Coordinates of C-alpha atoms in Angstrom, one line a residue:
Chain A
M17 CA -0.2 -0.4 -0.4
S18 CA 2.1 3.2 -1.2
D19 CA 0.0 5.7 0.5
F20 CA 0.1 4.5 4.0
N21 CA 2.1 6.9 5.2
I22 CA 2.2 5.4 9.3
H23 CA 4.0 7.6 11.4
Y24 CA 0.4 10.1 10.0
V25 CA -1.7 7.2 10.7
A26 CA 0.0 6.4 14.1
K27 CA -0.8 10.4 14.8
L28 CA -3.8 10.1 14.2
A29 CA -4.0 7.7 16.5
R30 CA -2.0 9.5 19.2
I31 CA 0.6 6.5 20.3
A32 CA 3.9 7.8 20.0
L33 CA 6.0 5.1 18.2
T34 CA 9.9 4.5 18.4
P35 CA 12.5 4.3 15.2
E36 CA 12.2 1.1 15.4
E37 CA 8.4 0.6 16.3
E38 CA 7.6 2.6 12.8
R39 CA 9.8 0.5 10.8
T40 CA 8.4 -2.9 11.8
L41 CA 4.9 -1.8 12.2
G42 CA 4.9 -0.4 8.2
I43 CA 6.0 -3.4 7.4
Q44 CA 3.2 -6.3 8.8
L45 CA 0.9 -3.2 8.1
D46 CA 1.8 -3.1 4.7
G47 CA 1.1 -6.5 4.4
I48 CA -2.2 -6.9 6.5
L49 CA -3.4 -4.3 3.9
G50 CA -2.6 -6.4 0.9
Y51 CA -4.0 -8.6 3.0
I52 CA -7.7 -8.2 3.1
A53 CA -7.1 -6.0 0.1
K54 CA -8.7 -9.1 -1.6
L55 CA -11.6 -8.0 -0.1
K56 CA -11.7 -5.3 -3.5
E57 CA -12.9 -8.4 -5.5
V58 CA -16.2 -9.2 -4.1
D59 CA -19.0 -7.4 -6.0
V60 CA -21.4 -5.0 -3.2
S61 CA -23.4 -3.5 -6.0
G62 CA -26.7 -3.1 -4.1
V63 CA -25.9 -4.7 -1.1
E64 CA -26.1 -2.6 2.3
P65 CA -23.6 -2.5 4.6
T66 CA -24.4 -4.8 7.7
A67 CA -23.0 -2.6 11.0
H68 CA -24.9 -4.8 14.3
A69 CA -25.4 -8.2 14.4
F70 CA -28.3 -9.0 14.9
P71 CA -30.6 -5.4 14.0
L72 CA -31.8 -4.1 16.8
F73 CA -33.8 0.3 15.7
N74 CA -33.3 3.0 17.8
V75 CA -33.2 2.1 21.2
T76 CA -33.3 3.7 24.0
R77 CA -34.7 5.1 27.8
P78 CA -36.4 7.8 29.3
D79 CA -34.2 11.0 29.5
V80 CA -33.7 11.2 33.6
V81 CA -30.8 11.2 35.1
E82 CA -30.4 7.4 37.2
P83 CA -28.0 6.7 40.0
S84 CA -24.6 6.4 39.0
L85 CA -21.1 6.4 40.4
S86 CA -20.5 8.3 42.8
T87 CA -17.3 11.4 41.7
E88 CA -15.4 9.8 44.8
E89 CA -16.2 6.5 42.8
A90 CA -15.4 8.0 39.2
L91 CA -11.6 9.8 40.3
R92 CA -10.4 6.7 42.2
N93 CA -8.5 5.4 39.3
A94 CA -7.3 8.4 37.6
P95 CA -3.7 9.0 37.5
A96 CA -4.0 12.9 38.9
K97 CA -7.0 14.4 40.4
A98 CA -7.8 16.9 42.2
A99 CA -10.9 19.1 43.8
G100 CA -12.9 16.4 42.8
L101 CA -11.2 16.6 39.0
F102 CA -8.9 15.3 36.9
V103 CA -5.9 17.1 36.4
V104 CA -4.3 17.4 32.5
P105 CA -1.7 19.5 31.3
K106 CA -3.0 23.7 30.6
I107 CA -5.3 22.9 27.4
V108 CA -5.9 26.8 26.6
E109 CA -3.2 29.9 26.6
Chain B
M12 CA -10.0 -35.3 43.1
L13 CA -12.2 -33.1 44.1
H14 CA -11.2 -30.2 41.4
R15 CA -11.9 -32.5 38.9
L16 CA -15.6 -32.2 39.5
T17 CA -17.9 -31.3 37.0
I18 CA -20.6 -28.4 38.3
S19 CA -23.1 -30.9 37.5
Q20 CA -20.8 -33.3 39.3
L21 CA -20.1 -31.5 41.7
T22 CA -23.8 -29.2 43.5
G23 CA -24.8 -33.1 43.7
Q24 CA -22.1 -33.4 46.2
L25 CA -22.9 -30.1 47.8
A26 CA -26.9 -30.8 47.8
R27 CA -26.5 -33.8 49.3
R28 CA -24.2 -32.1 52.1
E29 CA -21.1 -34.7 51.1
V30 CA -18.5 -31.6 50.1
S31 CA -18.8 -28.2 51.2
S32 CA -18.4 -25.1 48.8
R33 CA -15.2 -24.4 50.6
D34 CA -13.6 -28.3 50.2
A35 CA -14.7 -27.0 46.4
L36 CA -12.6 -23.6 46.8
E37 CA -9.6 -25.2 48.8
A38 CA -9.7 -28.2 45.7
C39 CA -8.8 -25.1 43.0
L40 CA -6.6 -23.5 45.2
A41 CA -4.5 -26.1 46.3
Q42 CA -4.1 -27.4 42.5
I43 CA -3.6 -23.8 41.5
D44 CA -0.4 -23.9 44.3
R45 CA 0.4 -27.8 42.6
V46 CA 0.0 -26.9 38.8
D47 CA -0.1 -22.7 37.9
P48 CA 3.2 -22.2 38.8
Q49 CA 4.0 -24.1 35.3
V50 CA 0.4 -23.5 33.5
K51 CA 0.1 -18.9 34.5
A52 CA -3.4 -18.9 33.7
F53 CA -4.4 -17.0 36.2
L54 CA -2.4 -12.8 37.0
S55 CA -4.0 -12.9 40.4
A56 CA -6.7 -13.9 43.3
D57 CA -8.0 -12.6 45.9
R58 CA -8.1 -15.6 48.3
A59 CA -9.8 -14.1 51.8
D60 CA -12.3 -12.7 49.2
A61 CA -13.0 -15.7 47.7
R62 CA -13.2 -18.1 50.2
A63 CA -15.1 -15.7 52.4
Q64 CA -17.2 -15.9 49.3
A65 CA -17.8 -20.2 50.2
D66 CA -18.7 -19.3 53.4
A67 CA -21.4 -17.5 52.3
A68 CA -22.6 -20.3 50.7
D69 CA -22.2 -23.1 52.9
H70 CA -23.5 -20.9 55.4
A71 CA -27.0 -20.9 52.4
L72 CA -26.4 -24.1 51.8
A73 CA -27.6 -25.1 55.5
A74 CA -29.5 -22.6 55.6
G75 CA -32.0 -24.5 53.2
T76 CA -31.1 -22.8 49.8
T77 CA -31.0 -25.5 46.5
H78 CA -29.4 -25.3 43.2
A79 CA -32.8 -24.9 41.9
Q80 CA -33.1 -21.8 43.3
K81 CA -29.3 -20.9 43.0
P82 CA -28.7 -22.8 39.8
L83 CA -24.5 -22.4 41.4
L84 CA -24.9 -21.9 44.1
G85 CA -21.0 -22.7 46.2
V86 CA -19.7 -23.8 43.3
P87 CA -15.8 -22.2 42.7
I88 CA -15.9 -19.9 38.6
A89 CA -12.7 -18.5 37.5
L90 CA -13.0 -14.7 35.1
K91 CA -11.5 -13.7 32.5
D92 CA -8.9 -10.1 33.1
V93 CA -11.5 -7.9 30.6
L94 CA -14.9 -8.6 33.4
C95 CA -15.4 -5.7 35.8
H96 CA -16.0 -7.5 39.5
R97 CA -15.7 -4.4 42.0
G98 CA -13.4 -4.1 43.9
Q99 CA -11.5 -6.4 42.0
P100 CA -8.3 -5.8 39.2
V101 CA -9.5 -5.5 35.9
G102 CA -6.5 -5.1 33.4
C103 CA -7.6 -6.5 30.0
S104 CA -3.6 -8.4 30.4
S105 CA -2.6 -5.0 29.9
R106 CA 0.3 -2.1 30.7
I107 CA -1.9 0.5 30.6
L108 CA -4.8 -0.5 32.8
E109 CA -2.5 -1.3 35.4
G110 CA -3.4 -0.5 39.6
F111 CA -7.1 0.2 37.8
V112 CA -9.6 -1.6 40.5
S113 CA -12.8 -2.2 39.3
P114 CA -16.0 -0.5 40.8
Y115 CA -18.4 -1.8 39.4
D116 CA -20.0 -5.0 38.5
G117 CA -20.6 -5.6 35.0
T118 CA -23.7 -7.1 34.4
V119 CA -22.9 -10.7 33.8
V120 CA -21.0 -11.1 37.6
E121 CA -23.5 -9.5 39.4
R122 CA -26.0 -12.8 37.5
L123 CA -23.2 -15.0 38.8
K124 CA -23.3 -13.6 41.9
T125 CA -27.3 -14.0 42.0
A126 CA -27.3 -17.6 40.8
G127 CA -24.6 -17.7 43.8
A128 CA -21.2 -18.7 41.9
V129 CA -18.5 -18.0 43.6
L130 CA -15.6 -15.3 41.5
F131 CA -11.9 -15.8 42.8
G132 CA -9.1 -15.4 40.2
R133 CA -8.0 -13.5 37.2
L134 CA -7.0 -15.1 34.2
N135 CA -4.7 -14.1 32.1
M136 CA -5.5 -13.3 27.8
D137 CA -4.4 -11.3 24.8
E138 CA -4.0 -8.1 25.6
F139 CA -7.8 -6.1 24.9
A140 CA -8.4 -10.3 23.7
M141 CA -6.9 -9.3 20.5
G142 CA -4.3 -12.1 19.9
S143 CA -5.1 -16.1 19.6
S144 CA -2.2 -17.6 21.7
T145 CA -2.1 -15.4 25.3
E146 CA 1.7 -14.4 23.5
N147 CA 0.2 -10.6 23.6
S148 CA -0.1 -10.6 27.6
A149 CA 2.1 -8.1 28.7
Y150 CA 2.2 -10.0 31.1
W151 CA 3.3 -14.0 30.6
T152 CA 2.2 -16.1 28.1
T153 CA 0.2 -18.4 29.8
L154 CA 0.5 -22.8 28.8
N155 CA -1.3 -25.9 27.2
P156 CA -2.0 -28.2 30.4
W157 CA -1.6 -30.8 27.7
D158 CA 1.9 -30.1 26.6
T159 CA 3.7 -27.1 28.5
T160 CA 6.1 -26.8 25.7
R161 CA 3.0 -25.2 23.8
I162 CA 0.1 -22.1 23.5
P163 CA -3.1 -22.8 24.9
G164 CA -5.0 -20.6 22.1
G165 CA -6.3 -18.2 22.8
S166 CA -7.4 -14.5 23.1
S167 CA -8.5 -16.8 26.3
G168 CA -6.2 -19.0 27.0
G169 CA -6.5 -18.5 30.6
C170 CA -9.6 -19.5 30.8
A171 CA -9.3 -22.8 28.2
A172 CA -6.2 -23.3 30.5
A173 CA -7.5 -22.7 33.7
V174 CA -10.2 -25.7 33.3
A175 CA -8.1 -28.2 31.3
A176 CA -5.7 -27.6 34.3
N177 CA -9.2 -28.3 37.1
E178 CA -7.8 -25.7 38.6
A179 CA -11.0 -23.5 38.2
F180 CA -15.0 -25.2 37.2
A181 CA -15.6 -22.9 35.1
T182 CA -13.9 -19.6 33.3
I183 CA -15.8 -17.1 32.0
G184 CA -14.7 -14.9 28.8
S185 CA -15.0 -13.4 26.0
D186 CA -14.9 -14.3 22.1
T187 CA -14.8 -11.4 19.2
G188 CA -13.7 -13.5 16.3
G189 CA -13.4 -17.6 18.4
S190 CA -11.9 -16.4 21.9
I191 CA -13.5 -19.3 23.3
R192 CA -14.0 -21.9 20.4
Q193 CA -10.3 -22.4 19.8
P194 CA -8.3 -22.0 23.2
A195 CA -11.0 -24.4 24.5
A196 CA -10.5 -26.0 21.6
L197 CA -6.7 -26.2 21.6
C198 CA -7.7 -27.0 25.8
G199 CA -9.2 -30.2 25.7
C200 CA -13.1 -28.4 26.8
V201 CA -16.0 -26.9 25.7
G202 CA -16.2 -23.3 25.1
L203 CA -19.4 -21.3 23.7
K204 CA -20.2 -18.3 21.8
P205 CA -23.5 -16.9 22.0
T206 CA -25.4 -15.3 19.5
Y207 CA -24.6 -11.5 19.4
G208 CA -27.3 -9.8 22.8
R209 CA -27.9 -13.1 23.6
V210 CA -25.5 -12.2 27.2
S211 CA -25.3 -8.8 28.3
R212 CA -21.4 -6.7 28.1
Y213 CA -22.2 -4.5 30.3
G214 CA -19.4 -5.1 32.6
L215 CA -17.5 -6.1 29.6
V216 CA -14.0 -3.4 28.4
A217 CA -15.5 -3.5 24.9
F218 CA -12.4 -4.7 22.0
A219 CA -14.8 -5.0 18.7
S220 CA -18.4 -3.9 19.9
S221 CA -19.9 -5.1 17.1
L222 CA -18.3 -8.7 17.0
D223 CA -17.8 -9.4 21.3
Q224 CA -19.4 -12.2 23.2
I225 CA -18.9 -13.5 26.5
G226 CA -19.5 -17.5 27.3
P227 CA -18.1 -19.8 29.5
F228 CA -15.8 -22.7 29.4
T229 CA -17.0 -26.0 30.1
K230 CA -15.6 -29.6 31.4
D231 CA -18.4 -31.0 29.8
T232 CA -21.6 -29.4 27.3
R233 CA -24.2 -29.7 30.4
D234 CA -22.3 -27.1 32.7
A235 CA -22.3 -24.7 29.5
A236 CA -26.2 -25.1 28.9
T237 CA -25.5 -24.5 32.7
L238 CA -23.9 -20.7 32.6
L239 CA -25.5 -19.8 29.9
G240 CA -29.0 -20.8 31.6
A241 CA -27.1 -18.1 34.7
I242 CA -25.3 -15.5 31.8
S243 CA -28.2 -14.9 29.1
G244 CA -30.4 -12.8 29.1
H245 CA -32.4 -9.2 28.0
D246 CA -30.7 -5.8 30.5
R247 CA -31.5 -2.7 29.1
R248 CA -27.7 -1.2 30.5
D249 CA -26.5 -2.4 26.9
S250 CA -28.7 -2.1 24.4
T251 CA -27.8 -4.6 21.9
S252 CA -29.4 -7.3 24.1
L253 CA -32.0 -9.4 22.8
V254 CA -35.0 -9.3 24.6
E255 CA -36.1 -12.6 24.1
P256 CA -36.6 -15.6 27.2
V257 CA -34.3 -17.3 28.0
P258 CA -35.4 -21.1 27.7
D259 CA -34.6 -24.0 30.2
Y260 CA -30.9 -24.5 28.2
V261 CA -30.4 -28.2 30.5
A262 CA -33.6 -29.2 30.5
A263 CA -33.2 -28.8 26.5
L264 CA -30.0 -31.2 25.6
E265 CA -32.0 -34.0 26.9
S266 CA -34.3 -36.5 24.2
P267 CA -36.9 -38.0 25.0
G268 CA -37.6 -42.2 23.9
A269 CA -34.2 -41.3 22.1
G270 CA -32.6 -43.9 22.4
S271 CA -29.7 -44.5 20.5
T272 CA -30.5 -42.4 17.7
P273 CA -30.4 -39.1 20.3
L274 CA -29.8 -36.8 17.1
K275 CA -32.7 -38.5 14.2
G276 CA -34.6 -35.4 12.1
L277 CA -31.4 -33.3 12.5
R278 CA -29.9 -32.3 9.7
I279 CA -26.5 -31.4 10.0
G280 CA -24.5 -29.4 7.6
V281 CA -20.0 -29.5 6.1
V282 CA -19.0 -26.1 4.1
K283 CA -17.7 -27.0 0.7
E284 CA -16.0 -23.9 1.2
F285 CA -14.0 -26.0 4.1
Q286 CA -12.8 -27.9 2.2
I287 CA -9.7 -26.7 0.4
G288 CA -7.5 -28.8 2.8
G289 CA -4.9 -26.8 4.7
V290 CA -6.4 -28.3 7.9
E291 CA -3.7 -30.5 9.6
A292 CA -4.4 -34.0 8.9
G293 CA -4.4 -35.4 13.0
V294 CA -7.0 -32.0 13.4
D295 CA -9.3 -33.7 10.3
A296 CA -8.7 -37.1 10.6
A297 CA -10.8 -36.8 14.6
V298 CA -13.6 -34.2 13.1
K299 CA -14.5 -36.7 9.7
T300 CA -14.9 -39.1 12.7
G301 CA -16.7 -36.9 14.7
I302 CA -18.9 -36.1 11.6
A303 CA -19.3 -39.8 11.2
R304 CA -20.7 -40.5 15.0
L305 CA -23.2 -37.6 14.6
R306 CA -24.6 -39.9 11.6
E307 CA -24.2 -43.0 13.5
L308 CA -26.5 -41.1 15.8
G309 CA -28.9 -39.9 13.5
A310 CA -28.6 -36.8 12.9
E311 CA -28.5 -36.2 8.3
I312 CA -25.3 -34.5 6.7
V313 CA -25.7 -32.6 3.9
E314 CA -23.0 -30.6 2.2
V315 CA -23.9 -26.3 2.5
S316 CA -22.9 -23.5 0.1
L317 CA -21.0 -20.4 2.5
P318 CA -20.0 -18.5 -0.8
H319 CA -18.0 -16.2 0.9
S320 CA -16.2 -17.7 3.2
D321 CA -13.0 -16.6 1.7
Y322 CA -13.7 -12.8 2.5
A323 CA -13.9 -13.3 6.1
A324 CA -10.0 -13.3 7.8
A325 CA -10.3 -9.5 5.4
T326 CA -13.5 -8.6 6.4
Y327 CA -13.0 -9.6 10.2
Y328 CA -9.3 -7.6 9.8
I329 CA -11.1 -4.0 9.0
I330 CA -14.5 -5.0 11.3
A331 CA -12.7 -5.5 14.0
P332 CA -9.4 -3.6 14.5
A333 CA -11.4 -0.3 14.2
E334 CA -13.8 -1.2 16.8
A335 CA -11.4 -0.8 18.8
S336 CA -9.6 1.5 17.7
A337 CA -12.1 3.4 17.8
N338 CA -13.2 1.7 21.7
L339 CA -9.7 1.8 22.8
A340 CA -10.0 5.3 22.3
R341 CA -10.9 6.1 25.7
F342 CA -6.9 5.0 27.3
D343 CA -6.0 8.3 27.3
G344 CA -4.4 8.9 30.5
V345 CA -6.5 11.8 31.4
R346 CA -9.7 9.8 33.2
Y347 CA -7.9 6.1 35.1
G348 CA -4.9 3.4 34.3
R349 CA -1.2 4.1 33.3
R350 CA -0.3 7.8 33.0
V351 CA 3.2 8.8 30.8
D352 CA 3.2 13.1 31.4
G353 CA 3.5 15.6 28.1
A354 CA 4.0 19.0 28.2
D355 CA 0.3 19.5 26.3
P356 CA -2.8 16.9 26.4
F357 CA -1.6 15.6 23.3
E358 CA 1.7 14.5 23.9
L359 CA 0.5 12.8 27.2
N360 CA -2.5 10.7 25.1
S361 CA 0.8 10.0 22.7
R362 CA 3.5 9.0 24.9
T363 CA 0.8 7.1 27.9
R364 CA -0.2 5.5 24.4
G365 CA 3.1 4.3 23.2
A366 CA 3.9 3.0 26.4
G367 CA 1.0 1.6 27.9
F368 CA -0.3 -0.5 25.3
G369 CA 1.8 -3.6 23.5
P370 CA 3.1 -4.2 19.3
E371 CA -0.1 -6.2 18.5
V372 CA -2.5 -3.4 19.9
K373 CA -0.4 -0.8 18.4
R374 CA -1.0 -3.2 15.2
R375 CA -5.1 -2.9 14.7
I376 CA -5.7 0.5 16.4
I377 CA -3.8 1.8 13.5
L378 CA -4.8 -0.7 11.2
G379 CA -8.1 0.4 12.0
T380 CA -7.5 4.6 12.9
Y381 CA -5.6 3.8 8.4
V382 CA -9.9 2.1 7.5
L383 CA -11.6 4.9 8.6
S384 CA -9.7 7.5 8.1
S385 CA -10.5 10.3 5.6
G386 CA -10.9 9.0 1.5
Y387 CA -9.9 5.4 2.3
Y388 CA -13.0 4.8 5.1
D389 CA -15.6 3.6 1.6
A390 CA -12.9 1.7 0.4
Y391 CA -12.3 -0.1 3.6
Y392 CA -14.4 0.2 6.2
L393 CA -18.4 0.5 4.7
R394 CA -17.1 -1.9 1.7
A395 CA -15.9 -4.5 4.5
Q396 CA -19.5 -4.1 6.1
K397 CA -21.3 -4.9 2.8
V398 CA -19.4 -7.7 2.4
R399 CA -20.3 -8.7 6.0
T400 CA -23.7 -8.7 4.7
L401 CA -23.0 -11.4 2.3
I402 CA -21.9 -13.6 4.5
R403 CA -24.4 -13.1 7.0
D404 CA -27.1 -14.1 4.4
D405 CA -24.9 -17.3 3.8
F406 CA -25.7 -18.5 7.2
L407 CA -29.1 -17.6 7.1
K408 CA -29.5 -19.2 3.2
A409 CA -28.0 -23.0 5.0
F410 CA -29.5 -22.6 7.8
E411 CA -33.3 -22.8 5.7
K412 CA -31.3 -26.0 4.7
V413 CA -29.4 -27.6 8.2
D414 CA -30.2 -27.4 11.8
A415 CA -26.9 -26.7 12.3
I416 CA -23.5 -26.6 10.6
V417 CA -20.3 -28.7 12.0
S418 CA -16.4 -28.4 11.3
P419 CA -13.0 -28.2 12.7
T420 CA -12.7 -25.3 14.9
A421 CA -9.3 -24.3 14.6
P422 CA -6.7 -25.8 11.3
T423 CA -4.1 -27.0 13.7
A424 CA -3.6 -28.1 17.3
A425 CA -1.9 -25.8 20.2
F426 CA 1.8 -24.9 18.2
K427 CA 4.5 -24.2 20.2
V428 CA 5.4 -20.8 21.9
G429 CA 6.6 -18.7 19.7
E430 CA 6.3 -20.1 16.0
K431 CA 3.3 -18.1 15.0
S432 CA 4.6 -14.2 17.5
S433 CA 6.9 -12.6 14.9
D434 CA 4.0 -13.1 11.2
P435 CA 0.8 -11.5 12.6
L436 CA -1.2 -12.4 9.0
Q437 CA 0.1 -16.2 10.1
M438 CA -1.3 -16.3 13.2
Y439 CA -5.1 -13.9 12.5
L440 CA -5.8 -17.1 9.7
S441 CA -5.4 -19.9 13.1
D442 CA -9.2 -18.0 13.2
I443 CA -9.9 -18.9 10.7
F444 CA -13.1 -21.7 11.3
T445 CA -14.2 -18.9 14.3
I446 CA -14.2 -15.9 12.2
S447 CA -17.2 -15.8 10.3
C448 CA -20.1 -16.7 13.3
N449 CA -18.9 -13.5 14.9
L450 CA -19.2 -11.8 12.1
A451 CA -22.6 -13.0 11.0
G452 CA -24.2 -12.9 14.5
I453 CA -24.4 -16.7 14.4
C454 CA -24.2 -18.7 17.9
G455 CA -21.4 -21.6 18.4
L456 CA -19.0 -24.4 20.6
S457 CA -16.4 -26.5 20.3
V458 CA -16.6 -29.9 21.8
P459 CA -13.6 -31.8 22.3
C460 CA -13.5 -35.0 19.4
G461 CA -10.8 -36.2 20.1
F462 CA -6.3 -36.0 19.6
T463 CA -3.9 -35.5 17.5
G464 CA -1.4 -38.9 17.1
T465 CA 2.0 -37.7 17.8
P466 CA 2.5 -35.5 20.6
R467 CA -1.1 -35.9 21.3
L468 CA -2.6 -32.6 21.4
P469 CA -7.2 -32.3 21.5
V470 CA -8.9 -31.6 18.6
G471 CA -11.4 -29.4 19.4
M472 CA -14.5 -30.1 17.0
Q473 CA -17.7 -26.8 15.6
L474 CA -20.8 -26.2 15.9
L475 CA -22.9 -23.4 14.2
G476 CA -26.0 -22.6 15.2
R477 CA -28.5 -20.1 13.8
P478 CA -29.8 -16.9 16.4
L479 CA -30.9 -18.0 19.6
G480 CA -29.7 -21.4 17.7
E481 CA -28.6 -22.3 21.1
G482 CA -30.1 -24.9 22.2
T483 CA -30.0 -26.9 19.8
I484 CA -25.6 -27.5 19.3
L485 CA -26.0 -27.9 22.8
K486 CA -28.0 -30.5 22.4
I487 CA -26.6 -31.8 19.1
A488 CA -22.5 -31.6 20.8
H489 CA -24.6 -33.2 24.3
A490 CA -25.6 -36.3 22.6
Y491 CA -22.2 -36.8 21.4
E492 CA -20.3 -36.9 24.9
Q493 CA -22.6 -39.6 25.8
S494 CA -21.3 -41.4 22.4
T495 CA -17.0 -40.4 23.2
D496 CA -14.9 -39.8 26.4
W497 CA -13.0 -37.3 25.2
H498 CA -14.0 -34.4 27.8
R499 CA -13.6 -36.5 30.1
Q500 CA -9.7 -36.8 28.9
V501 CA -7.8 -35.8 31.7
A502 CA -4.9 -32.9 31.3
P503 CA -0.9 -34.4 32.7
L504 CA -1.5 -30.8 34.4
G505 CA -4.9 -31.8 34.8

């Protein structure tokens, strides 16, 4: 797959790769993309896509607040927290 | 030899008060101490918590609670490290979830507790259920109790190995492309993937949401029927779960007055497109003998065609990575799990994911991101969803002619550690017979059907059923088991 740019796609996926990983993954993914290209052989004209294996449509529930995790429980596994919030690096200058 | 009992044998002894739940749990823990240093199925086991559960079950039994009320009362069952169990670690065998403790019970865990099960232990798996050997675990490779130089299959390799080694009376795993059936085959136990929507996935860490299902690993088909009944049914917390009644799967196993031909009147299909070679000779021979036995038991064996079979693996390796790339976006170093700091959120996310995910997970997220990216969506993902329709239609057409489809579960018996780990594409092709079942959303199981010659390794026979046809494939597998003793053979480390 000549237009597959591992560096660009890894950035889209937000995964930092070492140069060595980029090289190995690039080669492996070229092989896999070559294999999945065989789907181009199939005539899919007029075929509807299947998004879910067992069609169910428009499953909803009433729009009301129900019991859920407490703030404390939701934060329990956070790597950094303060004042009942997740802490992240500065986003806006 | 308490640890070797099936669930139905154990509940009989518990009901008669010949043994206690605590005895049963201690037998499992002693077996873990004896063989798990070699098998390495368990990531951890909270023994104190399990002992408290077993003691509570013994109190309930003493107070008169019956297995008719709570079918799993006092039965020790272990979980794949992908299911949320309140207060216990959930890691998906990944470094990125190191230290995570589940704040809630998934629906399956809740139902197992309601049924009285004693839940203990976290079982090893391929990281985020991506793999066919457990070699993708961030911790270690689980080994096959029949031959510890070989893999147990995957991704639920810990589940299969723990049952084969008699370290638990049953285990619960998940199957996205074969992750229950393939390891069950390679370890010589029964593994069932229910119909999409039969079992709620609330509390299952998501891999590919249109394919994932939860199901049991057991020592025989009767136990699989018991567990399926306990975990099935509608759940409003999973919008894909089906509003369908749950039949009595155990009662449906027996054919009244059927005598020596319990499968009379059933038609079972063999797939024309699966007869193309590539199946290891010992596997092929065992499955063919198994099919001949199904015929002796009264089933009519007919050929069916699934014309798009050859495209199933390619379709799967677009759809599953695409969905995984979306599902695994939640591991961002902010809300839970491991964090590697960065100057801004982008750098924090990228470094965390670069350090936290293993090679196979990175491979699949990047592949999935690519097939969903602008300009490629139609060529890959949308086309794969259309081919998926053709694959599903092939099955529905075949099921107009037959009640079930039979095939090998996997093309080979357990392979050596390291044999396929350097070639992802070869590893992907070990799921060739199991993948299309998930794409079509139907149900399937693997039942032991013999052994290869030298080395002597278990072989599994796969039965695929109609949507919600679990009762039929369980009945076929049960009748088959009654006429063989493959499922009673004990692994050297069992």
